PDB file of C-alpha atoms in Angstrom:
ATOM      1  CA  MET A  62     -45.168 181.997  23.836  1.00 52.00           C
ATOM      2  CA  TYR A  63     -46.597 180.333  20.745  1.00 60.00           C
ATOM      3  CA  ARG A  64     -45.706 176.663  20.606  1.00 70.00           C
ATOM      4  CA  GLY A  65     -48.071 175.582  17.858  1.00 75.00           C
ATOM      5  CA  SER A  66     -50.518 173.949  20.200  1.00 85.00           C
ATOM      6  CA  PRO A  67     -54.015 173.059  18.943  1.00 86.00           C
ATOM      7  CA  GLY A  68     -55.493 175.571  21.374  1.00 88.00           C
ATOM      8  CA  MET A  69     -53.491 178.445  19.899  1.00 89.00           C
ATOM      9  CA  LEU A  70     -54.361 177.375  16.354  1.00 89.00           C
ATOM     10  CA  ALA A  71     -58.054 177.138  17.284  1.00 92.00           C
ATOM     11  CA  TRP A  72     -57.878 180.577  18.913  1.00 92.00           C
ATOM     12  CA  ILE A  73     -56.276 182.173  15.839  1.00 93.00           C
ATOM     13  CA  LEU A  74     -58.708 180.501  13.425  1.00 94.00           C
ATOM     14  CA  HIS A  75     -61.649 181.531  15.620  1.00 96.00           C
ATOM     15  CA  ARG A  76     -60.586 185.186  15.408  1.00 96.00           C
ATOM     16  CA  ILE A  77     -59.888 185.054  11.668  1.00 97.00           C
ATOM     17  CA  THR A  78     -63.223 183.389  10.873  1.00 97.00           C
ATOM     18  CA  GLY A  79     -65.034 185.813  13.188  1.00 97.00           C
ATOM     19  CA  VAL A  80     -63.607 188.803  11.325  1.00 97.00           C
ATOM     20  CA  ALA A  81     -64.389 187.172   7.960  1.00 96.00           C
ATOM     21  CA  VAL A  82     -68.011 186.569   8.941  1.00 97.00           C
ATOM     22  CA  LEU A  83     -68.264 190.125  10.269  1.00 97.00           C
ATOM     23  CA  LEU A  84     -66.940 191.502   6.946  1.00 96.00           C
ATOM     24  CA  PHE A  85     -69.489 189.421   5.063  1.00 94.00           C
ATOM     25  CA  LEU A  86     -72.256 190.732   7.308  1.00 96.00           C
ATOM     26  CA  PHE A  87     -71.145 194.282   6.530  1.00 96.00           C
ATOM     27  CA  ALA A  88     -71.153 193.521   2.780  1.00 92.00           C
ATOM     28  CA  HIS A  89     -74.595 191.932   3.136  1.00 92.00           C
ATOM     29  CA  ILE A  90     -75.946 195.052   4.844  1.00 95.00           C
ATOM     30  CA  VAL A  91     -74.542 197.204   2.041  1.00 93.00           C
ATOM     31  CA  GLU A  92     -76.044 194.854  -0.564  1.00 90.00           C
ATOM     32  CA  THR A  93     -79.449 194.905   1.123  1.00 91.00           C
ATOM     33  CA  SER A  94     -79.355 198.684   1.413  1.00 92.00           C
ATOM     34  CA  MET A  95     -79.166 198.814  -2.388  1.00 89.00           C
ATOM     35  CA  LEU A  96     -82.919 198.212  -2.301  1.00 90.00           C
ATOM     36  CA  GLY A  97     -83.216 201.861  -1.318  1.00 92.00           C
ATOM     37  CA  LEU A  98     -81.658 202.839  -4.645  1.00 93.00           C
ATOM     38  CA  GLY A  99     -84.207 200.835  -6.625  1.00 92.00           C
ATOM     39  CA  PRO A 100     -84.693 197.325  -7.928  1.00 90.00           C
ATOM     40  CA  GLU A 101     -82.162 197.715 -10.759  1.00 92.00           C
ATOM     41  CA  ALA A 102     -79.340 198.587  -8.390  1.00 90.00           C
ATOM     42  CA  TYR A 103     -80.276 195.685  -6.133  1.00 90.00           C
ATOM     43  CA  ASN A 104     -80.499 193.213  -9.010  1.00 91.00           C
ATOM     44  CA  ARG A 105     -77.090 194.343 -10.316  1.00 90.00           C
ATOM     45  CA  THR A 106     -75.675 193.654  -6.885  1.00 88.00           C
ATOM     46  CA  LEU A 107     -77.244 190.198  -6.805  1.00 89.00           C
ATOM     47  CA  GLU A 108     -75.681 189.406 -10.196  1.00 91.00           C
ATOM     48  CA  LEU A 109     -72.360 189.433  -8.383  1.00 87.00           C
ATOM     49  CA  TYR A 110     -73.426 186.356  -6.421  1.00 86.00           C
ATOM     50  CA  ARG A 111     -74.305 184.474  -9.593  1.00 88.00           C
ATOM     51  CA  GLN A 112     -70.822 184.759 -11.106  1.00 90.00           C
ATOM     52  CA  PRO A 113     -68.846 181.483 -11.179  1.00 88.00           C
ATOM     53  CA  TRP A 114     -65.775 183.092  -9.572  1.00 91.00           C
ATOM     54  CA  PHE A 115     -67.916 184.002  -6.544  1.00 91.00           C
ATOM     55  CA  LYS A 116     -68.720 180.359  -5.663  1.00 92.00           C
ATOM     56  CA  PRO A 117     -65.351 179.655  -3.962  1.00 94.00           C
ATOM     57  CA  LEU A 118     -65.855 182.786  -1.864  1.00 94.00           C
ATOM     58  CA  GLU A 119     -69.297 181.542  -0.837  1.00 93.00           C
ATOM     59  CA  PHE A 120     -67.759 178.216   0.095  1.00 96.00           C
ATOM     60  CA  LEU A 121     -65.105 179.945   2.190  1.00 96.00           C
ATOM     61  CA  LEU A 122     -67.849 181.879   3.966  1.00 96.00           C
ATOM     62  CA  VAL A 123     -69.734 178.669   4.776  1.00 97.00           C
ATOM     63  CA  ALA A 124     -66.475 177.042   5.914  1.00 97.00           C
ATOM     64  CA  ALA A 125     -65.747 180.039   8.154  1.00 97.00           C
ATOM     65  CA  VAL A 126     -69.250 180.001   9.654  1.00 97.00           C
ATOM     66  CA  LEU A 127     -69.080 176.238  10.294  1.00 97.00           C
ATOM     67  CA  TYR A 128     -65.653 176.497  11.927  1.00 96.00           C
ATOM     68  CA  HIS A 129     -66.617 179.509  14.022  1.00 97.00           C
ATOM     69  CA  ALA A 130     -69.826 177.840  15.202  1.00 96.00           C
ATOM     70  CA  GLY A 131     -68.152 174.515  15.964  1.00 95.00           C
ATOM     71  CA  ASN A 132     -65.253 176.102  17.820  1.00 95.00           C
ATOM     72  CA  GLY A 133     -67.726 178.298  19.673  1.00 96.00           C
ATOM     73  CA  ILE A 134     -69.470 175.161  20.923  1.00 94.00           C
ATOM     74  CA  VAL A 135     -66.110 173.781  22.113  1.00 93.00           C
ATOM     75  CA  VAL A 136     -65.392 177.069  23.914  1.00 94.00           C
ATOM     76  CA  MET A 137     -68.816 176.924  25.596  1.00 95.00           C
ATOM     77  CA  ILE A 138     -68.181 173.320  26.698  1.00 93.00           C
ATOM     78  CA  LEU A 139     -64.852 174.379  28.231  1.00 92.00           C
ATOM     79  CA  ASP A 140     -66.439 177.434  29.885  1.00 94.00           C
ATOM     80  CA  PHE A 141     -69.343 175.545  31.447  1.00 96.00           C
ATOM     81  CA  TRP A 142     -67.479 172.325  32.219  1.00 94.00           C
ATOM     82  CA  PRO A 143     -63.904 173.187  33.295  1.00 92.00           C
ATOM     83  CA  ALA A 144     -63.029 169.505  33.817  1.00 93.00           C
ATOM     84  CA  ALA A 145     -63.219 169.121  30.035  1.00 92.00           C
ATOM     85  CA  ALA A 146     -60.012 171.161  29.749  1.00 91.00           C
ATOM     86  CA  ARG A 147     -58.074 168.017  30.676  1.00 93.00           C
ATOM     87  CA  ALA A 148     -59.384 166.376  27.497  1.00 92.00           C
ATOM     88  CA  TYR A 149     -58.978 169.480  25.335  1.00 90.00           C
ATOM     89  CA  ARG A 150     -56.607 167.939  22.771  1.00 89.00           C
ATOM     90  CA  ARG A 151     -58.980 165.006  22.237  1.00 92.00           C
ATOM     91  CA  ILE A 152     -61.959 167.383  21.944  1.00 93.00           C
ATOM     92  CA  PHE A 153     -60.013 169.520  19.463  1.00 91.00           C
ATOM     93  CA  TRP A 154     -59.145 166.604  17.181  1.00 92.00           C
ATOM     94  CA  ILE A 155     -62.666 165.147  17.367  1.00 94.00           C
ATOM     95  CA  GLY A 156     -64.019 168.578  16.421  1.00 93.00           C
ATOM     96  CA  ALA A 157     -61.504 168.870  13.584  1.00 93.00           C
ATOM     97  CA  GLY A 158     -62.587 165.487  12.248  1.00 95.00           C
ATOM     98  CA  ALA A 159     -66.257 166.406  12.503  1.00 96.00           C
ATOM     99  CA  TYR A 160     -65.507 169.683  10.717  1.00 96.00           C
ATOM    100  CA  VAL A 161     -63.888 167.877   7.801  1.00 97.00           C
ATOM    101  CA  LEU A 162     -66.746 165.356   7.646  1.00 97.00           C
ATOM    102  CA  VAL A 163     -69.296 168.162   7.447  1.00 96.00           C
ATOM    103  CA  LEU A 164     -67.263 170.323   5.088  1.00 96.00           C
ATOM    104  CA  LEU A 165     -66.623 167.662   2.420  1.00 96.00           C
ATOM    105  CA  PRO A 166     -70.275 167.235   1.360  1.00 96.00           C
ATOM    106  CA  VAL A 167     -70.749 170.988   1.530  1.00 96.00           C
ATOM    107  CA  ALA A 168     -67.754 171.437  -0.786  1.00 96.00           C
ATOM    108  CA  TYR A 169     -69.172 168.860  -3.176  1.00 96.00           C
ATOM    109  CA  LEU A 170     -72.580 170.560  -3.245  1.00 95.00           C
ATOM    110  CA  MET A 171     -71.255 174.104  -3.546  1.00 94.00           C
ATOM    111  CA  LEU A 172     -68.217 173.609  -5.760  1.00 94.00           C
ATOM    112  CA  GLY A 173     -69.132 170.445  -7.655  1.00 91.00           C
ATOM    113  CA  LYS A 174     -70.420 172.320 -10.676  1.00 88.00           C
ATOM    114  CA  VAL A 175     -67.516 174.768 -10.663  1.00 86.00           C
ATOM    115  CA  VAL A 176     -64.867 172.036 -10.779  1.00 88.00           C
ATOM    116  CA  GLY A 177     -66.899 169.684 -12.995  1.00 87.00           C
ATOM    117  CA  LEU A 178     -67.783 166.986 -10.457  1.00 87.00           C
ATOM    118  CA  ARG A 179     -71.551 167.375 -10.887  1.00 81.00           C
TER     119      ARG A 179
END
């Protein structure tokens, strides 16, 4: 039964970010395959990435990759060192803090121009 524990939240976010990264990979394969249709088709596809409205989506992709990678490291620690499960809540909150610390400068660099901070 779901009780809102950090472990359940981490599990749900890990699955959501995994699917999001997989969808991006699929879109990237489609975009790269446009090379087969010629340089004009490929360049038109790349123009999509240069649009200002696309920047928040890029940021969300980076945020998803960072979360998925960081949570994957926590899962590996718990798999290879079962005694760490006793300190799981502490590990979760330390990881969450590290995630925010890493994500803030990334947000500034990626979205600073979009929101007028840079």
